[in-house]
mmCIF file of N, CA and C in Angstrom:
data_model
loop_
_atom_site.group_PDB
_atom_site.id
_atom_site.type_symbol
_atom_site.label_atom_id
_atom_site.label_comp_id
_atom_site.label_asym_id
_atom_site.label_seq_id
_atom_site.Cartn_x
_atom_site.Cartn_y
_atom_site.Cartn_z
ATOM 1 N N UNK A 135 133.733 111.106 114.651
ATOM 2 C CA UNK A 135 132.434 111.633 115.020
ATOM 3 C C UNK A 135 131.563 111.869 113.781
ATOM 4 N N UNK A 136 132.232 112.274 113.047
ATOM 5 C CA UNK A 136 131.507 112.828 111.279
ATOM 6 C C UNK A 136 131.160 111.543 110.471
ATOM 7 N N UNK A 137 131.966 110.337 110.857
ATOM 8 C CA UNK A 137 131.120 109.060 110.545
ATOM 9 C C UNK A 137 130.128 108.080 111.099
ATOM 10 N N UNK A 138 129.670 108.573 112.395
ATOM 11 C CA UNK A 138 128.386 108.335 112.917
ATOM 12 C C UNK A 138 127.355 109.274 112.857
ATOM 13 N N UNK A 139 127.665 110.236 112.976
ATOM 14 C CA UNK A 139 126.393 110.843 111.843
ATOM 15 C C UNK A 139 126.233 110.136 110.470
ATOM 16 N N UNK A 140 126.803 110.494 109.427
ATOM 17 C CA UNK A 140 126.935 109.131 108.339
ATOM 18 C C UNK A 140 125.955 108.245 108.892
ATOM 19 N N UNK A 141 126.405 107.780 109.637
ATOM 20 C CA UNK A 141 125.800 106.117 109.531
ATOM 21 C C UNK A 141 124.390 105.915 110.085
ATOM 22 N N UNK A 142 124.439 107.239 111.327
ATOM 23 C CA UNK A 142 123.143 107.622 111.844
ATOM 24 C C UNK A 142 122.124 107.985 110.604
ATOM 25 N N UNK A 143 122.159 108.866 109.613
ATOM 26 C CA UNK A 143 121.403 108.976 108.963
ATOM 27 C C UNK A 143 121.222 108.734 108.025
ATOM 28 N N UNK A 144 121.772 107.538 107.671
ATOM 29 C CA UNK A 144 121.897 106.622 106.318
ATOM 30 C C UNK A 144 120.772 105.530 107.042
ATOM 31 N N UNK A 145 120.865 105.100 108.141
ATOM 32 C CA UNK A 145 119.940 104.030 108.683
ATOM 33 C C UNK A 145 118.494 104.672 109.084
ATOM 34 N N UNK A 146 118.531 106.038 109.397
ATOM 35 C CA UNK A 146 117.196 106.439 109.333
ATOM 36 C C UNK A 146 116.795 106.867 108.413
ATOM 37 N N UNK A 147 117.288 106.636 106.875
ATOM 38 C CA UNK A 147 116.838 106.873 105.560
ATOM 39 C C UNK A 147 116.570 105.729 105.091
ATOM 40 N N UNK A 148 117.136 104.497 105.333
ATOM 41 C CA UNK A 148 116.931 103.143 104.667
ATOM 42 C C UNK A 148 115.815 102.770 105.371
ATOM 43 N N UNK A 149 115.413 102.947 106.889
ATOM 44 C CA UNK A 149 114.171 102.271 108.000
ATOM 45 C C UNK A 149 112.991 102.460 107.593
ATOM 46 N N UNK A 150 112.424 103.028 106.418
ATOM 47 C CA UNK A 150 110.913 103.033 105.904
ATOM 48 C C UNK A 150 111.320 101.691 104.904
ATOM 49 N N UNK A 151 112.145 101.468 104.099
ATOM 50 C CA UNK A 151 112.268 100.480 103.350
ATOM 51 C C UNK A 151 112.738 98.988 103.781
ATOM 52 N N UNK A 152 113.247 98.574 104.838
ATOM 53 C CA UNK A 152 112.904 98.180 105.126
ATOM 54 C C UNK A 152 111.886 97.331 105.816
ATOM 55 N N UNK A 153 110.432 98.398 105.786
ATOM 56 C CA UNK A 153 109.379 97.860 106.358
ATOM 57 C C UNK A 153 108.025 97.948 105.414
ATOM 58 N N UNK A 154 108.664 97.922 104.038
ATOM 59 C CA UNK A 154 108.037 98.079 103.307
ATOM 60 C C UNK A 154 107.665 96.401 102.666
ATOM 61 N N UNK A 155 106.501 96.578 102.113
ATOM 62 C CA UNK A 155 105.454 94.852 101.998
ATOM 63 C C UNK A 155 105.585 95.155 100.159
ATOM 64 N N UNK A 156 105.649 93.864 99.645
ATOM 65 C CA UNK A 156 105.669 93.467 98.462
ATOM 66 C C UNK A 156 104.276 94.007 98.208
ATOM 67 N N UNK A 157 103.449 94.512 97.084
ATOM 68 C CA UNK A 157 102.569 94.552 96.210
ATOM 69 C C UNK A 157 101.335 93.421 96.342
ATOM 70 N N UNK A 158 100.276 93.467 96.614
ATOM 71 C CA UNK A 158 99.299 92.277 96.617
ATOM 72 C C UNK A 158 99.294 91.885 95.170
ATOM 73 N N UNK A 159 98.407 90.828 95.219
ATOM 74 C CA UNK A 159 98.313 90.057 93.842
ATOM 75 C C UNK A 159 96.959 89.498 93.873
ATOM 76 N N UNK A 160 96.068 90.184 92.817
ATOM 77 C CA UNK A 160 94.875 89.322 92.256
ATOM 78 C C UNK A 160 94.645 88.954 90.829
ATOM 79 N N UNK A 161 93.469 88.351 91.331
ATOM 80 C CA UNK A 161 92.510 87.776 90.207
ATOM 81 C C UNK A 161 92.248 87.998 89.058
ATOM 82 N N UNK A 162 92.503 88.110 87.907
ATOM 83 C CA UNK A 162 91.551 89.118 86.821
ATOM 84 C C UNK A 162 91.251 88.221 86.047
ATOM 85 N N UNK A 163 89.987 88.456 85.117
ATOM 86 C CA UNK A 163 89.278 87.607 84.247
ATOM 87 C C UNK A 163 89.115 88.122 82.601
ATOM 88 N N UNK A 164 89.400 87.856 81.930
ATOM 89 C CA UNK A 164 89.189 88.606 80.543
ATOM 90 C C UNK A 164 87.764 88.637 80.389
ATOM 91 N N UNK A 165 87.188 89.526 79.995
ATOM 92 C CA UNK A 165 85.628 89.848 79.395
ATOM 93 C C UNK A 165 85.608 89.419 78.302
ATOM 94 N N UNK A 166 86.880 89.248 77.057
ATOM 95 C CA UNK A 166 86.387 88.589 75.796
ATOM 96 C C UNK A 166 86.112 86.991 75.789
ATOM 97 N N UNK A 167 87.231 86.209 76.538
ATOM 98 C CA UNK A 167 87.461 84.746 76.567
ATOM 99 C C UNK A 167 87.023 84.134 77.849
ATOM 100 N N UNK A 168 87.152 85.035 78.844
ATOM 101 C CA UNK A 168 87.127 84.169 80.426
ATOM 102 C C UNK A 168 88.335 83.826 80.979
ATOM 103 N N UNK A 169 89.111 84.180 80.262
ATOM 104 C CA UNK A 169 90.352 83.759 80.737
ATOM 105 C C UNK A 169 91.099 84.293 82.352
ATOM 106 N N UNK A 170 91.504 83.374 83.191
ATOM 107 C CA UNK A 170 91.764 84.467 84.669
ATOM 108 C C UNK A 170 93.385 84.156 84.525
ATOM 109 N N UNK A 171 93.863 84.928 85.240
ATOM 110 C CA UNK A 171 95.511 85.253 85.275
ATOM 111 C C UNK A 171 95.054 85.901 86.591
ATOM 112 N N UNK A 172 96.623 85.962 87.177
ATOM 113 C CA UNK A 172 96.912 86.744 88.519
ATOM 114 C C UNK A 172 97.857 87.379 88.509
ATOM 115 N N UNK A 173 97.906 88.759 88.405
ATOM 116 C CA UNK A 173 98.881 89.783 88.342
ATOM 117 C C UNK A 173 98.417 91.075 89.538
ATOM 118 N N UNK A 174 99.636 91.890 89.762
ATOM 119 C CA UNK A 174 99.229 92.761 90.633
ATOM 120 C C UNK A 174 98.829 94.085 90.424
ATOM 121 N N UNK A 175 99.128 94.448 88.647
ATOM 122 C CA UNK A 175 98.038 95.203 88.067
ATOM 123 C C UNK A 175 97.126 94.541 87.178
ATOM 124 N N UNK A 176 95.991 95.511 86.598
ATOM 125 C CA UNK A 176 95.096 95.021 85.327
ATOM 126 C C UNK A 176 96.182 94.892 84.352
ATOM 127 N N UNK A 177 95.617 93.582 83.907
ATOM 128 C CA UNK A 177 96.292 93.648 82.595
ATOM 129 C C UNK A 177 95.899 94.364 81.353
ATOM 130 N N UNK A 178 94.863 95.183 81.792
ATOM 131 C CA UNK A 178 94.547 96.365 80.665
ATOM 132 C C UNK A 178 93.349 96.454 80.701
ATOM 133 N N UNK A 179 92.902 97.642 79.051
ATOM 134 C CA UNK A 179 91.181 97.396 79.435
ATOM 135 C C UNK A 179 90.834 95.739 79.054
ATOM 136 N N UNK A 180 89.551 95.510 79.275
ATOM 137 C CA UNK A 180 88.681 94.074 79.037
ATOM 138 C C UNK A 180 89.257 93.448 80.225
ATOM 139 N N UNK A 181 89.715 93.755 81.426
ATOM 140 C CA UNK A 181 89.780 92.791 82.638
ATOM 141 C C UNK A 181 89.103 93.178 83.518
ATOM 142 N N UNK A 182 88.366 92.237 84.447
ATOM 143 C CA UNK A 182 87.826 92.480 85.784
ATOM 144 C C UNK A 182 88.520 91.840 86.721
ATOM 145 N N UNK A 183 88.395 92.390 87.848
ATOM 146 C CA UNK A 183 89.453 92.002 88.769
ATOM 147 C C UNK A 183 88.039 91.092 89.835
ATOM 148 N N UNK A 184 89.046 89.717 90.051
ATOM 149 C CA UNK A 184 87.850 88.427 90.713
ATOM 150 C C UNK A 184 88.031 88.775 91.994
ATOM 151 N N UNK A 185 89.407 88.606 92.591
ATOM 152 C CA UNK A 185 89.376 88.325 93.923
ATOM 153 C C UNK A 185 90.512 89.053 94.172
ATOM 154 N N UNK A 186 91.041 89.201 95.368
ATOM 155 C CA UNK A 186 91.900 88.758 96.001
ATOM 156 C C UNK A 186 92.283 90.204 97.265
ATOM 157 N N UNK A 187 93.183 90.613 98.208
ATOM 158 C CA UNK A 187 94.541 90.701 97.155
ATOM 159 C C UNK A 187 94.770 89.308 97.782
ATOM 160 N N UNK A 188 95.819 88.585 97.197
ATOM 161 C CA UNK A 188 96.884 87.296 97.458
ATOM 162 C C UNK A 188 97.900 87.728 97.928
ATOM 163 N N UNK A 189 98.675 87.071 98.564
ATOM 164 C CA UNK A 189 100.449 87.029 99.207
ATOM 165 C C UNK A 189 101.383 86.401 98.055
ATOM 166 N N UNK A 190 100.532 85.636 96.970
ATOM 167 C CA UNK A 190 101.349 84.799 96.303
ATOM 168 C C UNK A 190 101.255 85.244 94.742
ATOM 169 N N UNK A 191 101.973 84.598 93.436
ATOM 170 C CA UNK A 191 101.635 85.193 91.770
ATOM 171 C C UNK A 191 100.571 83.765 91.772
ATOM 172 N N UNK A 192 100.701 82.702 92.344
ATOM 173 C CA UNK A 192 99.781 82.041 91.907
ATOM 174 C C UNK A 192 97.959 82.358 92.741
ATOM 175 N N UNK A 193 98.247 83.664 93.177
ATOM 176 C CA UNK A 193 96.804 83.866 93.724
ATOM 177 C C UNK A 193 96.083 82.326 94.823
ATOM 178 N N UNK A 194 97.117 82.214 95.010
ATOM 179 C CA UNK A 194 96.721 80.934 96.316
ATOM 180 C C UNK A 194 96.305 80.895 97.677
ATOM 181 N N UNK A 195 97.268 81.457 98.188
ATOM 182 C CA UNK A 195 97.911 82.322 99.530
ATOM 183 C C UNK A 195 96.318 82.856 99.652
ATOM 184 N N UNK A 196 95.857 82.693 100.598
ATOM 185 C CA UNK A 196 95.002 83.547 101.528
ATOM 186 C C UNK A 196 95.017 84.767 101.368
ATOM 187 N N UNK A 197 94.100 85.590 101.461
ATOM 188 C CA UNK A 197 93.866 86.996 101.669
ATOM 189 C C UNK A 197 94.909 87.828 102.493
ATOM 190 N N UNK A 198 95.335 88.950 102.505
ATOM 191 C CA UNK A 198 96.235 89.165 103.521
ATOM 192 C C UNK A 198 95.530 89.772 104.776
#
């Protein structure tokens, strides 16, 4: 009996993570060069962020 509890509330501790979504991914552009990259934070100061979010690192994927 003392190991279905266990198991009962080990699975209603894991059930938010499981429904948890990867991180979006955009656009950013350097202000010194122009340069764009796609990451899912700024890559620091001197970036503007272009577009997105993306589903994908290559910023491809459609909007979500």
């Amino acid at each position: 009996m003392k190991m279905r509890w266990v198991f009962l509330l080990l699975a209603l501790g894991l059930s938010p993570v499981a429904l948890a979504e990867p991180a979006p991914w955009y656009a950013w552009m350097s202000k010194a060069d122009g340069k764009i990259v796609c990451a899912q934070t700024s890559p620091g100061e001197g970036w503007v962020r272009l577009g997105g979010p993306y589903r994908t690192a290559r910023c491809s994927a459609g909007p979500r």
